[in-house]
Tab-separated table of C-alpha atoms in Angstrom:
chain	number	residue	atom	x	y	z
A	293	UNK	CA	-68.448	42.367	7.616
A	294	UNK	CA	-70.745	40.068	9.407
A	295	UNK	CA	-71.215	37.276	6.928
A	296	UNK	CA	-69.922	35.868	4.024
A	297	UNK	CA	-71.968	33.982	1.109
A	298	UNK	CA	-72.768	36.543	-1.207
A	299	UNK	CA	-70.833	38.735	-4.015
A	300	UNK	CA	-73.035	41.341	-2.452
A	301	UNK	CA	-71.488	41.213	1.076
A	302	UNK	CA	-67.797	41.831	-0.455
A	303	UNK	CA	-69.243	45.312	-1.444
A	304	UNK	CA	-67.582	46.978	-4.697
A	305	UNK	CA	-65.207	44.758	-6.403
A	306	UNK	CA	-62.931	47.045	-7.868
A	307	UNK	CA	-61.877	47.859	-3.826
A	308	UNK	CA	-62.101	44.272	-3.116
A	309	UNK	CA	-59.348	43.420	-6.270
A	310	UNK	CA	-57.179	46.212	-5.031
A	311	UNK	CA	-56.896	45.145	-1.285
A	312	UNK	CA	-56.221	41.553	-2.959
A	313	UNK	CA	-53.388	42.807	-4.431
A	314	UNK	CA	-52.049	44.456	-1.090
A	315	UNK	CA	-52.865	41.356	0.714
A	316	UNK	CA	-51.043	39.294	-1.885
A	317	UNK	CA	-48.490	41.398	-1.890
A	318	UNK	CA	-47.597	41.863	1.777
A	319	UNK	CA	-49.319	38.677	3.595
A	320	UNK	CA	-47.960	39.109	6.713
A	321	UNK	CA	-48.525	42.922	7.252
A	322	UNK	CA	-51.972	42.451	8.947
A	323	UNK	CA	-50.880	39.726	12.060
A	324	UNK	CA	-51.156	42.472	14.438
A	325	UNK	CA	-55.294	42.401	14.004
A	326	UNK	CA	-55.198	38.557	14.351
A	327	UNK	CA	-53.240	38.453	17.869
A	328	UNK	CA	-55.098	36.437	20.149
A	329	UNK	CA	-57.844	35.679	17.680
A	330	UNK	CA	-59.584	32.564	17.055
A	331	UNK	CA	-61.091	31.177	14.223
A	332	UNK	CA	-62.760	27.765	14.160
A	333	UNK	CA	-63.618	26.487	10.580
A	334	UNK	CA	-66.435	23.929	10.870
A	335	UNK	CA	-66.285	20.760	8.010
A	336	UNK	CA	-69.014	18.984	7.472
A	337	UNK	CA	-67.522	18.094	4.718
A	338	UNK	CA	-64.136	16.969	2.968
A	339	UNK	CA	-61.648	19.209	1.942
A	340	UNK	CA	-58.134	20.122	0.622
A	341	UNK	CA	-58.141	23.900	-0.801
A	342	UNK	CA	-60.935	25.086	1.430
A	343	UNK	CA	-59.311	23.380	4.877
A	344	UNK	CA	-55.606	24.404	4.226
A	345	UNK	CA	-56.077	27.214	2.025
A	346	UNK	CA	-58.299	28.789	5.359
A	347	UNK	CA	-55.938	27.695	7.777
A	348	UNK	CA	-53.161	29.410	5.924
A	349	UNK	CA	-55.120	32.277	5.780
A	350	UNK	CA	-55.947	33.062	8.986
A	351	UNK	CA	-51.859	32.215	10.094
A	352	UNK	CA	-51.412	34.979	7.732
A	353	UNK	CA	-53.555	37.153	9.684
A	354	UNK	CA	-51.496	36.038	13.131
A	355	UNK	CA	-54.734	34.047	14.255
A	356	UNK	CA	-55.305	30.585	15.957
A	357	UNK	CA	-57.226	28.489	13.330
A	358	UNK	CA	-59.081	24.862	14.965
A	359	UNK	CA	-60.465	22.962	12.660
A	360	UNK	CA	-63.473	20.693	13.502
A	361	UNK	CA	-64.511	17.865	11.233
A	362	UNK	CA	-68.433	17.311	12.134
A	363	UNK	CA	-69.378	13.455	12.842
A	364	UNK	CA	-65.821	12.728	13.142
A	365	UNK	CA	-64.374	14.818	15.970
A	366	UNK	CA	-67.670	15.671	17.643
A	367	UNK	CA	-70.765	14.293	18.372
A	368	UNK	CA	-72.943	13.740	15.113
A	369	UNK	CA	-74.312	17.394	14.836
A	370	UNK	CA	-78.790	17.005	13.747
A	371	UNK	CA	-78.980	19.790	11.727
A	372	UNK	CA	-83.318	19.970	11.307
A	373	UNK	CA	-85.650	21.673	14.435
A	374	UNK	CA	-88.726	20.039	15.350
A	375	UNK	CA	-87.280	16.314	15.090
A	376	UNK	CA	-87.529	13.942	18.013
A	377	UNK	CA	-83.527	13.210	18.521
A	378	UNK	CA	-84.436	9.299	18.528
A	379	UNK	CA	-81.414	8.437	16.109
A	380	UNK	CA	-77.630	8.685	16.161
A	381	UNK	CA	-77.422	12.002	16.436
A	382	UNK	CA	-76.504	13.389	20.133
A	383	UNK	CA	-76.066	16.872	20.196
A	384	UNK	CA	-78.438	19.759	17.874
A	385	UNK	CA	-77.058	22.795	15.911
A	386	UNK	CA	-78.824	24.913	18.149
A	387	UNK	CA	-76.978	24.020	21.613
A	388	UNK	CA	-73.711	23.383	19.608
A	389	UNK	CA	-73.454	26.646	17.284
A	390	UNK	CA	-73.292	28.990	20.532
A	391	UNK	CA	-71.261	27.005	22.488
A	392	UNK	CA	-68.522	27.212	19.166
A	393	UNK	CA	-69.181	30.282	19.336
A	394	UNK	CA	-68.136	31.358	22.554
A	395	UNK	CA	-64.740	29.650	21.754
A	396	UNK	CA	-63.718	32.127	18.759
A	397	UNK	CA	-64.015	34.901	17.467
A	398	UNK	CA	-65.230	34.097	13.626
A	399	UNK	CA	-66.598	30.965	12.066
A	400	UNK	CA	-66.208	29.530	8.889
A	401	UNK	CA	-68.508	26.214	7.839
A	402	UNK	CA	-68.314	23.752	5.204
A	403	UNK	CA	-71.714	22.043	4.411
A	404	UNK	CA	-72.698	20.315	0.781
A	405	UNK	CA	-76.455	19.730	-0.754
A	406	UNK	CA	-77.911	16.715	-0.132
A	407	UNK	CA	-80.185	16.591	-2.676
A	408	UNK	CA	-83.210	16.063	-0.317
A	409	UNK	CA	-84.777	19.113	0.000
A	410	UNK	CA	-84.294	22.043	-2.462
A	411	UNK	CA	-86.439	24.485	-0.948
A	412	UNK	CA	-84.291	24.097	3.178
A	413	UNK	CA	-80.939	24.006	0.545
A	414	UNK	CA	-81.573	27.091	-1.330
A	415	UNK	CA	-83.052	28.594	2.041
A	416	UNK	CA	-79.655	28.117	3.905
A	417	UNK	CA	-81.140	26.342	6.523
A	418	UNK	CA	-77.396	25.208	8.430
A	419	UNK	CA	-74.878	28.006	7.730
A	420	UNK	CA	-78.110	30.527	8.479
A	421	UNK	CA	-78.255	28.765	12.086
A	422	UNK	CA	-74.951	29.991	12.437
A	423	UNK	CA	-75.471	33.061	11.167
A	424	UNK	CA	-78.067	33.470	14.106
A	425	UNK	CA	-77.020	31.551	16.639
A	426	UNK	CA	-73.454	31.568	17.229
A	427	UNK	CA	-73.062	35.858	17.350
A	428	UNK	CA	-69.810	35.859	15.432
A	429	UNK	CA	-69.080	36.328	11.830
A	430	UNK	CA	-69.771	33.936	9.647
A	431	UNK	CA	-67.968	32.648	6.755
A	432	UNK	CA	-69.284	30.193	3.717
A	433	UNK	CA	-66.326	27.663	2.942
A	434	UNK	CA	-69.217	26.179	0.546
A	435	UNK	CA	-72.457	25.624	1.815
A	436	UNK	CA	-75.986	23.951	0.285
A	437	UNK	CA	-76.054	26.628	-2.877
A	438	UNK	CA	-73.049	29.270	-2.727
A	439	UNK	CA	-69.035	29.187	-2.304
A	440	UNK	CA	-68.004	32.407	-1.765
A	441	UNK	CA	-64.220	31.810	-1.363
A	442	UNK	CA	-64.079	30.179	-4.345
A	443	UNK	CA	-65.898	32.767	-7.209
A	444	UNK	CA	-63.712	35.649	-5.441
A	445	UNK	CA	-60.407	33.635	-5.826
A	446	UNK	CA	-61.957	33.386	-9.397
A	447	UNK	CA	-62.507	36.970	-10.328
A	448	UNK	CA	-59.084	37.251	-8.445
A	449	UNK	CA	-57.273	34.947	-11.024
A	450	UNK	CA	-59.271	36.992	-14.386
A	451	UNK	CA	-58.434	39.855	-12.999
A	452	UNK	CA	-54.364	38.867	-13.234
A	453	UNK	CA	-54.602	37.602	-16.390
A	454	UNK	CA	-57.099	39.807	-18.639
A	455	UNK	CA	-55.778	41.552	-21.272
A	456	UNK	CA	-58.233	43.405	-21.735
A	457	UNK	CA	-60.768	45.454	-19.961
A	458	UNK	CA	-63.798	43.369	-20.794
A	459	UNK	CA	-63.189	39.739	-21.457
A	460	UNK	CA	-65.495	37.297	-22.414
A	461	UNK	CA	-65.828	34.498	-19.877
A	462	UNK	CA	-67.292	31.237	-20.320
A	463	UNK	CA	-68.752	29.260	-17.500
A	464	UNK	CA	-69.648	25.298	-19.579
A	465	UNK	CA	-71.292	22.718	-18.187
A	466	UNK	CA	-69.283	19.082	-18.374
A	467	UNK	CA	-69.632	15.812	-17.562
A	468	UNK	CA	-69.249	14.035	-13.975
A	469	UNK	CA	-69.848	10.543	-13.700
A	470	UNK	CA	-71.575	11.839	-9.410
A	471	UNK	CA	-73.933	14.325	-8.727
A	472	UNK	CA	-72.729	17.475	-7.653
A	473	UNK	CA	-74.340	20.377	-5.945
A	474	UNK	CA	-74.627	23.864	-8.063
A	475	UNK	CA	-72.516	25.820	-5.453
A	476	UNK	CA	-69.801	26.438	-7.475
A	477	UNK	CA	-71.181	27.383	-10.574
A	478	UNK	CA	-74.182	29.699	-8.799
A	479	UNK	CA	-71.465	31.759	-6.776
A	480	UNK	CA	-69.221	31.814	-9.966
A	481	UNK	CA	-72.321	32.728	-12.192
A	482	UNK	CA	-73.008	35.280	-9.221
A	483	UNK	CA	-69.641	37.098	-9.100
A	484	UNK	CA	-69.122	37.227	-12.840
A	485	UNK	CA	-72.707	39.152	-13.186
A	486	UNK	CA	-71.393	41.864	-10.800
A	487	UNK	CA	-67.767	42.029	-12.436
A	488	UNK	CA	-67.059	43.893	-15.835
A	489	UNK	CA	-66.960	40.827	-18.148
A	490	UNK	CA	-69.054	39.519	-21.215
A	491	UNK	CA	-70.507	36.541	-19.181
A	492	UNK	CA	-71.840	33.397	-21.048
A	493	UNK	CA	-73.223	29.873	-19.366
A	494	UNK	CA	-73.371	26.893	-22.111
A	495	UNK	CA	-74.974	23.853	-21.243
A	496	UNK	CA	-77.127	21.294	-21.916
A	497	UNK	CA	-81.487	21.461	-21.573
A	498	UNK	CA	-82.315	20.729	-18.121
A	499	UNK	CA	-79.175	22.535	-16.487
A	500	UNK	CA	-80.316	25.731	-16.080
A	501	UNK	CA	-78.974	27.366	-12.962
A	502	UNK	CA	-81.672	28.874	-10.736
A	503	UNK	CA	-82.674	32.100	-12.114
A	504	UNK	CA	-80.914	34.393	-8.920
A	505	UNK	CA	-77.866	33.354	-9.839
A	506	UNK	CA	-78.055	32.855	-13.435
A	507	UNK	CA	-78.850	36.307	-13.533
A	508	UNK	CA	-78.709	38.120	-16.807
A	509	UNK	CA	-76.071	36.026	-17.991
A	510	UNK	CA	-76.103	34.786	-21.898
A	511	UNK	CA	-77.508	31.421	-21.677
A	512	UNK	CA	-75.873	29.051	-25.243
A	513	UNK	CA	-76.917	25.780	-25.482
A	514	UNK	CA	-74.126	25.276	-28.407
A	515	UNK	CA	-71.213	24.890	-26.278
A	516	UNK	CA	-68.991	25.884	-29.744
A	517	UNK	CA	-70.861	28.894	-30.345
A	518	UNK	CA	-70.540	29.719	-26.718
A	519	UNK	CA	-66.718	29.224	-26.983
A	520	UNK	CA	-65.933	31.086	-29.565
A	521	UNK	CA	-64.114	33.916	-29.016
A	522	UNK	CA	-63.721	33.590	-25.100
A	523	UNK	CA	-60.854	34.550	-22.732
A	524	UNK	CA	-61.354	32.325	-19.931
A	525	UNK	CA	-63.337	28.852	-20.234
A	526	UNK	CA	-64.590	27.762	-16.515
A	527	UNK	CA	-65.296	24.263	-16.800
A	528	UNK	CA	-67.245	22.780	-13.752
A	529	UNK	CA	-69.758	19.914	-13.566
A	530	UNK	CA	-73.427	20.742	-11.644
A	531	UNK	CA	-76.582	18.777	-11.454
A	532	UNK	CA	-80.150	19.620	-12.488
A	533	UNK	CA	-81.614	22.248	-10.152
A	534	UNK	CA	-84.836	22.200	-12.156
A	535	UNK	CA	-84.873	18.251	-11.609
A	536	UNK	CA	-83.632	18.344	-8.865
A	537	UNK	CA	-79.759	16.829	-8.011
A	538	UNK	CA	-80.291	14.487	-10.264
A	539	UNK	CA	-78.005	13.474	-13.697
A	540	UNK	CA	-79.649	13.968	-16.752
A	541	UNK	CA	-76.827	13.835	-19.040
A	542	UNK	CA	-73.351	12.233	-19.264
A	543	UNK	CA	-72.769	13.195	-23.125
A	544	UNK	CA	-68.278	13.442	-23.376
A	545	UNK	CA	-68.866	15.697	-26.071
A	546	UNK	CA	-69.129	18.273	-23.462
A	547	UNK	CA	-65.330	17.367	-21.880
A	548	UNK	CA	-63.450	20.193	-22.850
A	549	UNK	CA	-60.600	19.445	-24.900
A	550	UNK	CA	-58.471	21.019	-27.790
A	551	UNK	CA	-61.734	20.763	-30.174
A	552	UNK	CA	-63.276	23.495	-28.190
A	553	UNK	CA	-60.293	25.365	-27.378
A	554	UNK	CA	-59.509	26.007	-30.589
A	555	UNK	CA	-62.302	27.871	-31.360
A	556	UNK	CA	-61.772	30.814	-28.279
A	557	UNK	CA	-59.363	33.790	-28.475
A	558	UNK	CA	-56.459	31.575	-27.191
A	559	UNK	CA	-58.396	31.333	-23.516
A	560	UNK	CA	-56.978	30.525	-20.613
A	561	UNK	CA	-58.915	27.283	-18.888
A	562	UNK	CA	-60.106	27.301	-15.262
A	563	UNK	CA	-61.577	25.087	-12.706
A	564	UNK	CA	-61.656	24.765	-9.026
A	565	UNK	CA	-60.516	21.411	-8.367
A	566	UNK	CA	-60.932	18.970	-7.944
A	567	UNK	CA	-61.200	17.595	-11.494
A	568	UNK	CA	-61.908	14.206	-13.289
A	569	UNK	CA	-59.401	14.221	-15.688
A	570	UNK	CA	-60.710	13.371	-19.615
A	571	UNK	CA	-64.484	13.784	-18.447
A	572	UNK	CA	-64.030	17.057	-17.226
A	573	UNK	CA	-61.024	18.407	-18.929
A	574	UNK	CA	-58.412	16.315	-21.263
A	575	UNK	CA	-55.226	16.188	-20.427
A	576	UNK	CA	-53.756	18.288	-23.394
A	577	UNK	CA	-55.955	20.934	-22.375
A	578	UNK	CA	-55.395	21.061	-17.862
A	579	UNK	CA	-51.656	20.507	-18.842
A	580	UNK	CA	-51.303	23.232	-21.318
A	581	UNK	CA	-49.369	26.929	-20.439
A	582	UNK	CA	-52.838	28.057	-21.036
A	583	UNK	CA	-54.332	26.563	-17.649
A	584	UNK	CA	-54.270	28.407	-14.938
A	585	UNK	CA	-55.654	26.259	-11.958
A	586	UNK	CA	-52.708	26.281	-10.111
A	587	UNK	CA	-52.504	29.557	-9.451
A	588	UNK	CA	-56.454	29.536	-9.241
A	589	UNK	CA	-55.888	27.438	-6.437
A	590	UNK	CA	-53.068	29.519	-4.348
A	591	UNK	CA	-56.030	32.287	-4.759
A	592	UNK	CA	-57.826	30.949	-2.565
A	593	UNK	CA	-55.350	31.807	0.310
A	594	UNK	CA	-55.853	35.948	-1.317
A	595	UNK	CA	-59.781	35.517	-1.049
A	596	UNK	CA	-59.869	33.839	2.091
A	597	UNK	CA	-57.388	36.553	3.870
A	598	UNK	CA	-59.247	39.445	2.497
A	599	UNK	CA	-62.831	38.562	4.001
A	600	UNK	CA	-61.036	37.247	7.432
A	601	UNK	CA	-59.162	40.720	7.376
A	602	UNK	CA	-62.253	42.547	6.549
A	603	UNK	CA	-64.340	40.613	9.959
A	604	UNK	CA	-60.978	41.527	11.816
A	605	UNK	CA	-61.421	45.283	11.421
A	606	UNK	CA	-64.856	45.252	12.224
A	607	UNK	CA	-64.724	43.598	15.426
């Protein structure tokens, strides 16, 4: 595997759920490919699951994780070619990417929208440069559109707690009072088009995802109707992609809470933290048996391990 940002690159889930399991079950039964290995894991961004969750991860695999926070333990990093370097910014992606390059042996990056340019975001434009430039593999921690990491640990979690062989999976739109990118909900809405489920996305005109990773997904824009009957709600706040990063709605009857819970096949609730607590989710609801972010969260150590296992063996 020489890159990771796509459910495609994983190859066929069903293999990909089963060496979960192994890895889940036996963490520490792979250090032998990670002796005297190196992986740096580039954050342009904050972080709590991705950073630790990674770190443990590649400890796991008996490698030597650095981390490097962009703009705070480096010089500020221009990301754009073809600009005069006239501003803060001393040292360009294109001298710096190599040179972190030749200090490991895989890469993982962290870098949000910022709602400037859709057409550079949904290109790729930074993690791509590292795809090209550095000549290791290269993995998406959460980049402009996609987070990898995260939709795996997802299908991880539904695949542990499914009872049945097709589940109906809701993925709904809430309210945020910041806009956030789509990366999240496109690699979730990705992931759960290529797995085995009855896949619905509720919410409001105007949030449409962008059609490759909407997919062939249901579309409701009747968040009830869209609930009822489900086995996992996914609850997740996005902006407008049609209009841009920007907020079009802030309507609370879209917090999921026991009203819409009610309605589902007793589902189990999901979301990949952080979360605003009663504009999100309400309490009742994150704090019931029936959530299941906690151990959607220690997934993320599974998902992370199998791809950096994966780049391991191919080396």
């Amino acid at each position: 595997m020489k890159s990771f940002l796509h459910v495609q690159d994983i190859g066929d889930l069903g293999r990909a759920l089963a060496e979960a399991r192994e890895v889940k079950a036996s963490p520490f039964a792979w250090q032998h490919l990670g002796h005297n290995k190196t992986i740096i894991l580039v954050f342009f961004n904050s972080s709590l699951r991705t950073r630790l969750s990674s770190q443990k991860a590649a400890l796991n695999l008996g490698m030597n994780p650095i981390v490097l926070n962009v703009n705070g333990d480096s010089w500020k990093l221009e990301t754009e070619l073809g600009v005069v370097m006239d501003g803060d910014k001393s040292e360009h992606l294109r001298e710096a990417i190599p040179v972190i390059g030749s200090y490991c042996d895989i890469i993982g990056v962290r870098s949000f929208a910022q709602f400037v340019d859709r057409e550079a975001e949904y290109a790729e434009t930074i993690i791509n440069q590292f795809v090209e430039y550095s000549g290791k593999p290269v993995i998406s921690l959460e980049s402009a559109t996609v987070h990898p990491c995260q939709a795996f640990a997802d299908l991880i979690t539904i695949d542990e707690y499914k009872t049945k062989s097709r589940p109906k999976v809701v993925l709904t739109w809430a309210p945020h009072p910041r806009a956030l990118p789509q990366a999240v909900p496109n690699s979730f809405a990705e992931w759960m088009n290529a797995a085995d489920v009855d896949f619905v996305i509720t919410c409001p005109h105007g949030y449409e995802l962008a059609p490759q990773f909407a997919g062939n997904a249901r579309v409701e824009y009747d968040q009830m109707k869209a609930f009822e009957g489900a086995d996992f709600i996914y609850a997740k706040n996005w902006s407008s992609y049609s209009d841009y990063g920007k907020i079009l709605s802030m309507d609370m009857n879209w917090t999921v809470g026991a009203r819409q819970m009610a309605v589902t096949d007793n589902a189990y609730f999901m979301h990949c933290l952080p979360v605003r607590r009663n504009m999100i989710v309400t309490d009742e609801v994150i704090d019931s048996p029936r959530s299941i972010v906690i151990p959607e969260a220690a997934n993320r150590v599974v998902s992370a391990q199998v791809v950096m296992k994966r780049m391991l063996e191919s080396l």
